[in-house]
PDB file of C-alpha atoms in Angstrom:
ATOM      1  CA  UNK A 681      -1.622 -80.845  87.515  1.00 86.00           C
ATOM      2  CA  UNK A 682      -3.659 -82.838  85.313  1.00 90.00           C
ATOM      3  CA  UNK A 683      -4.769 -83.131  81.196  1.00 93.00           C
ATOM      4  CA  UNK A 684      -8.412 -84.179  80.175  1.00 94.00           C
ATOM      5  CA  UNK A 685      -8.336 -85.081  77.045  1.00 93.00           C
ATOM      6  CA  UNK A 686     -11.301 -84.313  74.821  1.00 93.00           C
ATOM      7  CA  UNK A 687     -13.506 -86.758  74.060  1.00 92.00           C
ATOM      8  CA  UNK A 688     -12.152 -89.130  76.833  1.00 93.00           C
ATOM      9  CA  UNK A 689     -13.357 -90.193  80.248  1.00 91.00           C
ATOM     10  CA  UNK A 690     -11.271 -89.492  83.674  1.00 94.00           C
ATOM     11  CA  UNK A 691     -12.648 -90.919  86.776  1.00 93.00           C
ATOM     12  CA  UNK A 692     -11.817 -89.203  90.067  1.00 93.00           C
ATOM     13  CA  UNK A 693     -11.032 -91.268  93.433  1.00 92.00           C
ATOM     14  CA  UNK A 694     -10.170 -90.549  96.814  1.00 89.00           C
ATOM     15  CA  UNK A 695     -11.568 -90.648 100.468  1.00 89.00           C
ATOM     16  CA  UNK A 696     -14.173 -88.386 101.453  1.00 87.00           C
ATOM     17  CA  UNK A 697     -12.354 -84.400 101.928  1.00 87.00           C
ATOM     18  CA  UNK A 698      -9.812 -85.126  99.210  1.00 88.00           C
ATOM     19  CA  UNK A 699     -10.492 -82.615  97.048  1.00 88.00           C
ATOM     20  CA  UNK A 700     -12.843 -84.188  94.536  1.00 89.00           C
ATOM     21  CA  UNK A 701     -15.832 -82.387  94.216  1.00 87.00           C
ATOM     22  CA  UNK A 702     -13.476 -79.500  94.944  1.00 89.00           C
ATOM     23  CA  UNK A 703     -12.291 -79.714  91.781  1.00 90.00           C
ATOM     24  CA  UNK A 704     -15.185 -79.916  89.812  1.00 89.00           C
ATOM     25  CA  UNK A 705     -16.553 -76.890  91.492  1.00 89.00           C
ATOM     26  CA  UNK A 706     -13.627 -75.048  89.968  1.00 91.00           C
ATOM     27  CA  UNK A 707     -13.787 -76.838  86.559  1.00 90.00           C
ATOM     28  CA  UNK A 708     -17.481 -74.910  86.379  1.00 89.00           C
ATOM     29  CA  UNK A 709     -16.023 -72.495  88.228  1.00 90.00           C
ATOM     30  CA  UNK A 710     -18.418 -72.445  90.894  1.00 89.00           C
ATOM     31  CA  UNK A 711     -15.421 -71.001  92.650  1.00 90.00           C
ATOM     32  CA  UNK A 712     -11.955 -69.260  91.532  1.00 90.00           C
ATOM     33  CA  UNK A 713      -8.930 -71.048  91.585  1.00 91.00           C
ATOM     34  CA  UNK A 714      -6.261 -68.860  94.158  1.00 90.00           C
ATOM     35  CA  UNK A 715      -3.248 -70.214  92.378  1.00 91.00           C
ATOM     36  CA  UNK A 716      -2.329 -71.902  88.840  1.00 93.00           C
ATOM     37  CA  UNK A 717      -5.090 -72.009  86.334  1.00 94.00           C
ATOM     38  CA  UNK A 718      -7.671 -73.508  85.043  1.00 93.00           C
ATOM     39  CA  UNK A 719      -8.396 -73.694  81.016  1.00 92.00           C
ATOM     40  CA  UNK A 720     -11.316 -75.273  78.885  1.00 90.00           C
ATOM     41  CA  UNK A 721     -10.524 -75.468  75.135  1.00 87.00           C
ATOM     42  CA  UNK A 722      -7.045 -73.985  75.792  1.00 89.00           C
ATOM     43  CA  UNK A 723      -8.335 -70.571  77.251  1.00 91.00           C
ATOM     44  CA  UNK A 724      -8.780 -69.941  81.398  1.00 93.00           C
ATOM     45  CA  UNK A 725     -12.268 -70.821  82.421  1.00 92.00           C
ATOM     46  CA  UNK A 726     -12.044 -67.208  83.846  1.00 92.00           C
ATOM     47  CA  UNK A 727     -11.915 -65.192  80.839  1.00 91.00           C
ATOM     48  CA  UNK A 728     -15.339 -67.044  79.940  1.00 89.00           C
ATOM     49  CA  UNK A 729     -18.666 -65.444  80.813  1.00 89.00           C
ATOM     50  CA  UNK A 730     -20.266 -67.674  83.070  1.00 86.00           C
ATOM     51  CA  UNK A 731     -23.013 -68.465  80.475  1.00 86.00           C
ATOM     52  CA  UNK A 732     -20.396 -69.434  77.991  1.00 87.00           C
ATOM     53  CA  UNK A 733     -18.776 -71.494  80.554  1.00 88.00           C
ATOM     54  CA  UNK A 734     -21.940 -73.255  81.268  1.00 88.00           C
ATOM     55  CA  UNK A 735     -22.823 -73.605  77.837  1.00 88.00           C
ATOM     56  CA  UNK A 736     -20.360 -76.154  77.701  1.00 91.00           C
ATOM     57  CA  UNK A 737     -20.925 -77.950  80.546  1.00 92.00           C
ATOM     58  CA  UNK A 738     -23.655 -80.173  82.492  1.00 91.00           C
ATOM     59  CA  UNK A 739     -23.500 -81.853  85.958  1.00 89.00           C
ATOM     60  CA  UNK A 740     -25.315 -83.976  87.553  1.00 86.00           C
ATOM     61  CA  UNK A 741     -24.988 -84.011  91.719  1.00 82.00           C
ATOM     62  CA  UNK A 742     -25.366 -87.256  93.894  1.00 77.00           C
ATOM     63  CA  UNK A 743     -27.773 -84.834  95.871  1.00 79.00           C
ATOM     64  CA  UNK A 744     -30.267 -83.711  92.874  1.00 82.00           C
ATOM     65  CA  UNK A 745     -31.876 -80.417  93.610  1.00 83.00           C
ATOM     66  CA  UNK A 746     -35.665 -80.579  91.645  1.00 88.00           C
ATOM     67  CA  UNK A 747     -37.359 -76.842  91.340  1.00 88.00           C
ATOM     68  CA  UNK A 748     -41.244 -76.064  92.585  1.00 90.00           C
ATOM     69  CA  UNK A 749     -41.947 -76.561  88.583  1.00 93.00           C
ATOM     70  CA  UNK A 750     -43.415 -79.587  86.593  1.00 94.00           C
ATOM     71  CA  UNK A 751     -41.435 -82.291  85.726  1.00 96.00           C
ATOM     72  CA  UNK A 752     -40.934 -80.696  82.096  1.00 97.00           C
ATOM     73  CA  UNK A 753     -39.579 -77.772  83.488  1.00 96.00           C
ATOM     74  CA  UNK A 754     -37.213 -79.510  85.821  1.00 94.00           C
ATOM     75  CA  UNK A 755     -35.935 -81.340  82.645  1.00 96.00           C
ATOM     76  CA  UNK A 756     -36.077 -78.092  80.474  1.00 95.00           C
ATOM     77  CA  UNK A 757     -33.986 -76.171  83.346  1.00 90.00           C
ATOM     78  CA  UNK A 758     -30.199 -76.127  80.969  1.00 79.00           C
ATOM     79  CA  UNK A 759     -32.614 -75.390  77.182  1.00 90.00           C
ATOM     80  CA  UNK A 760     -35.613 -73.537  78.587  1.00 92.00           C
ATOM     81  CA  UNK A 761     -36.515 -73.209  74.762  1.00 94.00           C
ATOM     82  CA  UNK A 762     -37.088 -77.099  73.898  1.00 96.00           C
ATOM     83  CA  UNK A 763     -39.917 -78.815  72.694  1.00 97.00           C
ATOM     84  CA  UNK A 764     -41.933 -80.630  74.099  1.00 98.00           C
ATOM     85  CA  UNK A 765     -40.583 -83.541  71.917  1.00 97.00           C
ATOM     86  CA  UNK A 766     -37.336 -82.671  72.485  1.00 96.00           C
ATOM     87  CA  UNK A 767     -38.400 -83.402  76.462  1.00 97.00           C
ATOM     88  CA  UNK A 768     -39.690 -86.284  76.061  1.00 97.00           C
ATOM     89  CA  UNK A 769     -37.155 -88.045  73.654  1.00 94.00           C
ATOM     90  CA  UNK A 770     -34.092 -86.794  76.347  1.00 93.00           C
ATOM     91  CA  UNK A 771     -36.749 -88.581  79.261  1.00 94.00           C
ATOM     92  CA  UNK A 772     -36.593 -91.581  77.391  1.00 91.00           C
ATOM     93  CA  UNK A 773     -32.811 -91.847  76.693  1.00 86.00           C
ATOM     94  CA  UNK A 774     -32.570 -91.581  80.761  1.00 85.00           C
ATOM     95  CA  UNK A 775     -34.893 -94.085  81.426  1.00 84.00           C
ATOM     96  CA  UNK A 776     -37.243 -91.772  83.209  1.00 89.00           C
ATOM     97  CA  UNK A 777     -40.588 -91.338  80.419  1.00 95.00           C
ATOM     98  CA  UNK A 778     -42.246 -94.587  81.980  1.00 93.00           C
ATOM     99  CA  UNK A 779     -42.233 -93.740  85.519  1.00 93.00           C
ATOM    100  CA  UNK A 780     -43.304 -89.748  84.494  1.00 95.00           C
ATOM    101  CA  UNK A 781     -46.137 -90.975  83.017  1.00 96.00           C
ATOM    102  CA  UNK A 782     -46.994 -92.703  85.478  1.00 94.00           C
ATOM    103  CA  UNK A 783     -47.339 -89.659  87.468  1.00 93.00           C
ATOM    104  CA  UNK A 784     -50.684 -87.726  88.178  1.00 91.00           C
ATOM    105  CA  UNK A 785     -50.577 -85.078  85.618  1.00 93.00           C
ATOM    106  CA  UNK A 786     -47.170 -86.997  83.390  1.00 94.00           C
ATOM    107  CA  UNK A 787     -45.146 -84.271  81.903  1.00 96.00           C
ATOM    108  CA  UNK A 788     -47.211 -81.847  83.946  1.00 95.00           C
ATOM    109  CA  UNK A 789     -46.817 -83.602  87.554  1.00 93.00           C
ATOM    110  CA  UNK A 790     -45.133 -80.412  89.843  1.00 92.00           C
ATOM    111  CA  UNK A 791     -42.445 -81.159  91.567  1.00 87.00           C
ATOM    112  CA  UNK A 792     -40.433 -79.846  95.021  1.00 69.00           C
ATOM    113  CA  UNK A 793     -37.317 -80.954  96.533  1.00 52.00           C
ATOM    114  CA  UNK A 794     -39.098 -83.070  98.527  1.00 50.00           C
ATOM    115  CA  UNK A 795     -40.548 -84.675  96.166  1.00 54.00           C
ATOM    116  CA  UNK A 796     -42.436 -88.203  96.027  1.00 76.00           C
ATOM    117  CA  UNK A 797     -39.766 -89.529  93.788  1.00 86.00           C
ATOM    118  CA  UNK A 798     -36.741 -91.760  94.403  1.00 83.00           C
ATOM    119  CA  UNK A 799     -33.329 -91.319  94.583  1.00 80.00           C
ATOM    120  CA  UNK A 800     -33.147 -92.948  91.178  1.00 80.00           C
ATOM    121  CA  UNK A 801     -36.167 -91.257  89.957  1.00 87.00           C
ATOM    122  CA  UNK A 802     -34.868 -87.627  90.494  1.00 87.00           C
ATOM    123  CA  UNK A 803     -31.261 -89.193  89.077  1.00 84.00           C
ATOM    124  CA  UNK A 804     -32.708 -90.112  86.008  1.00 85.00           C
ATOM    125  CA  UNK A 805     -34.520 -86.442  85.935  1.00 91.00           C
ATOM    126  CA  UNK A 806     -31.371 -84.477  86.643  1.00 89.00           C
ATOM    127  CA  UNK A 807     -29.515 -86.866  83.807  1.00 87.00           C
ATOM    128  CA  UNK A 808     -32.709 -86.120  81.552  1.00 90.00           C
ATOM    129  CA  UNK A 809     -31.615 -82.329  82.014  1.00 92.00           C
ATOM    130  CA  UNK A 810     -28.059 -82.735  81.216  1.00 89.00           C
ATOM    131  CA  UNK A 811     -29.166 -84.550  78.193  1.00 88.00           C
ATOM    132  CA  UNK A 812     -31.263 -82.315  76.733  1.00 92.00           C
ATOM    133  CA  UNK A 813     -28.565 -79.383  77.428  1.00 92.00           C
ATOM    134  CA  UNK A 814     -26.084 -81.694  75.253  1.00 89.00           C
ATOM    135  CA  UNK A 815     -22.898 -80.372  76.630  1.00 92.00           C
ATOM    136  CA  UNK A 816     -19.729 -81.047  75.553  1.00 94.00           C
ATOM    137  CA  UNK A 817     -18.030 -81.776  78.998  1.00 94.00           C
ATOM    138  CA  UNK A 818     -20.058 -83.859  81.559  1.00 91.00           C
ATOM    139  CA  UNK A 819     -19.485 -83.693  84.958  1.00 92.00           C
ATOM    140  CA  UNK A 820     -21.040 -86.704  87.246  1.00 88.00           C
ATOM    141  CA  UNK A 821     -20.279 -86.097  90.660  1.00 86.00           C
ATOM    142  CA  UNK A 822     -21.419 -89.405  92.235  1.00 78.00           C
ATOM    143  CA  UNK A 823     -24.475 -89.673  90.456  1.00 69.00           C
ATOM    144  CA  UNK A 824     -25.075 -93.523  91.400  1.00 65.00           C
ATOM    145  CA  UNK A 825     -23.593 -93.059  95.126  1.00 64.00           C
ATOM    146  CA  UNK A 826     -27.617 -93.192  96.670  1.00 59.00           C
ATOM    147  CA  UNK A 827     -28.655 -94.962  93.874  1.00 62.00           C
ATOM    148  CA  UNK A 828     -30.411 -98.718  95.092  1.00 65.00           C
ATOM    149  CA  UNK A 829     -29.673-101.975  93.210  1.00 69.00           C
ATOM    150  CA  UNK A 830     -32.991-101.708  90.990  1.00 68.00           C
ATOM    151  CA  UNK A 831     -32.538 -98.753  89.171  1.00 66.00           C
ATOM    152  CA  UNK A 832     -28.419 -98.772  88.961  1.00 70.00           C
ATOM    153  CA  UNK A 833     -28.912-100.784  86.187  1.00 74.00           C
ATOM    154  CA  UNK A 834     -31.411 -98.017  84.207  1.00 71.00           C
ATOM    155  CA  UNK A 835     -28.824 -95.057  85.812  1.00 71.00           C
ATOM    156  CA  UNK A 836     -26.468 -96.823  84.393  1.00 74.00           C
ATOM    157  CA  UNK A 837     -27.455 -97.089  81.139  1.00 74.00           C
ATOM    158  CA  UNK A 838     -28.978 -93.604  80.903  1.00 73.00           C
ATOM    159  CA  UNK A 839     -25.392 -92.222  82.079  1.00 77.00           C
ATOM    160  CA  UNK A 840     -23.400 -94.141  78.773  1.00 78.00           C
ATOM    161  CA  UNK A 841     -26.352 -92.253  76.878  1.00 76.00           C
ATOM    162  CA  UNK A 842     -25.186 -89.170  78.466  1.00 74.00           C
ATOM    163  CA  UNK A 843     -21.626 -89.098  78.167  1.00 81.00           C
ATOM    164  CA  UNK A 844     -21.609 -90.622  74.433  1.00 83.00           C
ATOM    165  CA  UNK A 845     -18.948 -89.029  72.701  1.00 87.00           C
ATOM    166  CA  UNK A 846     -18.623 -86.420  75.362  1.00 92.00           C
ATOM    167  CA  UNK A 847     -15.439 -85.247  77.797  1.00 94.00           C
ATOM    168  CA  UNK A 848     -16.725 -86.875  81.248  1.00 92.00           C
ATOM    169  CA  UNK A 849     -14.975 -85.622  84.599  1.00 94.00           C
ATOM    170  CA  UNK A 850     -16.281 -89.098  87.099  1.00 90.00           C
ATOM    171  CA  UNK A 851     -16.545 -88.739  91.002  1.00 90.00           C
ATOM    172  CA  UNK A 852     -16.891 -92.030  92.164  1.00 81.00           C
ATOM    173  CA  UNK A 853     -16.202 -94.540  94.993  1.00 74.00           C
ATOM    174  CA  UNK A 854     -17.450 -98.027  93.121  1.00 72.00           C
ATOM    175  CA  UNK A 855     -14.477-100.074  91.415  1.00 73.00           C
ATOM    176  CA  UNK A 856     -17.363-100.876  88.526  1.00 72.00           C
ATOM    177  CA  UNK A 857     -17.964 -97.412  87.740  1.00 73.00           C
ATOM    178  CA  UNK A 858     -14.325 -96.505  87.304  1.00 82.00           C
ATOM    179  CA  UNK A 859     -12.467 -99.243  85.594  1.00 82.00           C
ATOM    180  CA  UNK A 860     -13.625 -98.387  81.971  1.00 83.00           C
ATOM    181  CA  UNK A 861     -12.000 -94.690  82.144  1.00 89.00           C
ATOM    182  CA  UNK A 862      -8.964 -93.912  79.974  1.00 93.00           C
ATOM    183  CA  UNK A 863      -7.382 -92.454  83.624  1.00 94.00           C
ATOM    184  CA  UNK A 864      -8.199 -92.740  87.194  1.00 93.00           C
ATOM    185  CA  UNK A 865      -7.073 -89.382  88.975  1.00 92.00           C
ATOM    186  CA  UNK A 866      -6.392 -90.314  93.108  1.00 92.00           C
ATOM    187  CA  UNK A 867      -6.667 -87.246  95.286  1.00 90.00           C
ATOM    188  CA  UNK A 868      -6.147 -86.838  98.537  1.00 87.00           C
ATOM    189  CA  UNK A 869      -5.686 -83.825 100.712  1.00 80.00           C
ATOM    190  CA  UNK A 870      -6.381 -81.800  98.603  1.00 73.00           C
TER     191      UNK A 870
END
C-alpha cells in the first residue's frame, strides 16, 4: 500500500522482477489490478475511460518506441492538434531542437524504430512528447538507464523540465537519480 502525494516525486527501487514497472503498468492501467485498488484523484483508475486516464498521464520508457512518422509527429503523438510552435518550443525544453535540425529534412526527417538516432536522441524525443502532452502525473520508467555519459547531462535537465510542478512516479537503479525524491518506494517480489 502506498500514497503519492500530488505534486511530489516518489522514486521506485528494487532488483530487476520486483514489481516496478509492474506497477506503473497498473497506475496507467495498462493492466487491471486482481485485488485492492487503484485510485487517481481519489476515484479507481477503472471507472476512468482510458482516454481520461491517459489524459492525465505521460510516460516515458527506457526502451522508446519512435512511429514510421516524421520527427514532428513522433513528438505530436500525446496532442496530435499542436502547432508547429508548440513542437518546437517542447523540442527545445528537452534538449532535442539542435540535433533535429540537424537532421536531413529537421522537423520533417521520418523516423522508424530503428532509427539513426541515439539512445539519448530518441530519449529526448519521447520526453519532447510527454512535454508537449503536459500531464499532470509523469511516469519515467528508467528513462536514463541506456542513456551514455554525454547526453545524461541534457536528459537530465530536460527530465526537471518535464516533471516541474508535476506528480512523478521514478523507476530507477542510479543513487543520483533518486536521492532528491520526497520517498523512495523498495519493492521486491512483487
Amino acid at each position: 500500500s502506498l500514497t503519492v502525494p500530488s505534486g511530489s516525486t516518489t522514486a521506485v527501487v528494487g532488483p530487476s522482477g520486483g514489481g516496478k514497472t509492474t506497477l506503473c503498468n497498473l497506475i496507467a492501467r495498462f493492466w487491471d489490478v486482481q485485488g485492492g485498488r487503484i485510485t487517481v484523484g481519489g476515484h479507481d483508475v477503472r471507472e476512468y475511460k482510458l482516454d481520461s486516464l491517459m489524459k492525465n498521464i505521460s510516460m516515458v520508457f527506457q526502451s522508446v518506441y519512435l512511429f514510421n512518422d516524421t520527427v514532428e509527429n513522433n513528438i505530436k503523438f500525446g496532442r496530435p492538434d499542436a502547432t508547429h510552435e508548440q513542437v518546437v518550443a517542447a523540442a527545445k525544453a528537452a534538449c532535442c531542437h539542435d540535433f533535429i535540425m540537424a537532421l536531413p529534412d529537421g522537423y520533417d526527417t521520418v523516423l522508424g524504430e530503428g532509427g539513426s538516432l541515439s539512445g539519448g536522441e530518441k530519449q529526448r524525443i519521447s520526453i519532447a512528447r510527454a512535454m508537449l502532452k503536459d500531464a499532470p502525473i509523469v511516469i519515467l520508467d528508467e528513462a536514463t538507464a541506456s542513456v551514455d555519459p554525454e547526453n545524461e547531462a541534457e536528459l537530465q535537465a530536460a527530465i526537471s523540465s518535464l516533471t516541474k510542478g508535476k506528480t512523478l512516479i521514478l523507476i530507477a537503479h542510479r543513487l543520483k537519480t533518486v536521492r532528491n525524491a520526497d520517498q523512495i518506494l523498495v519493492l521486491n517480489g512483487g
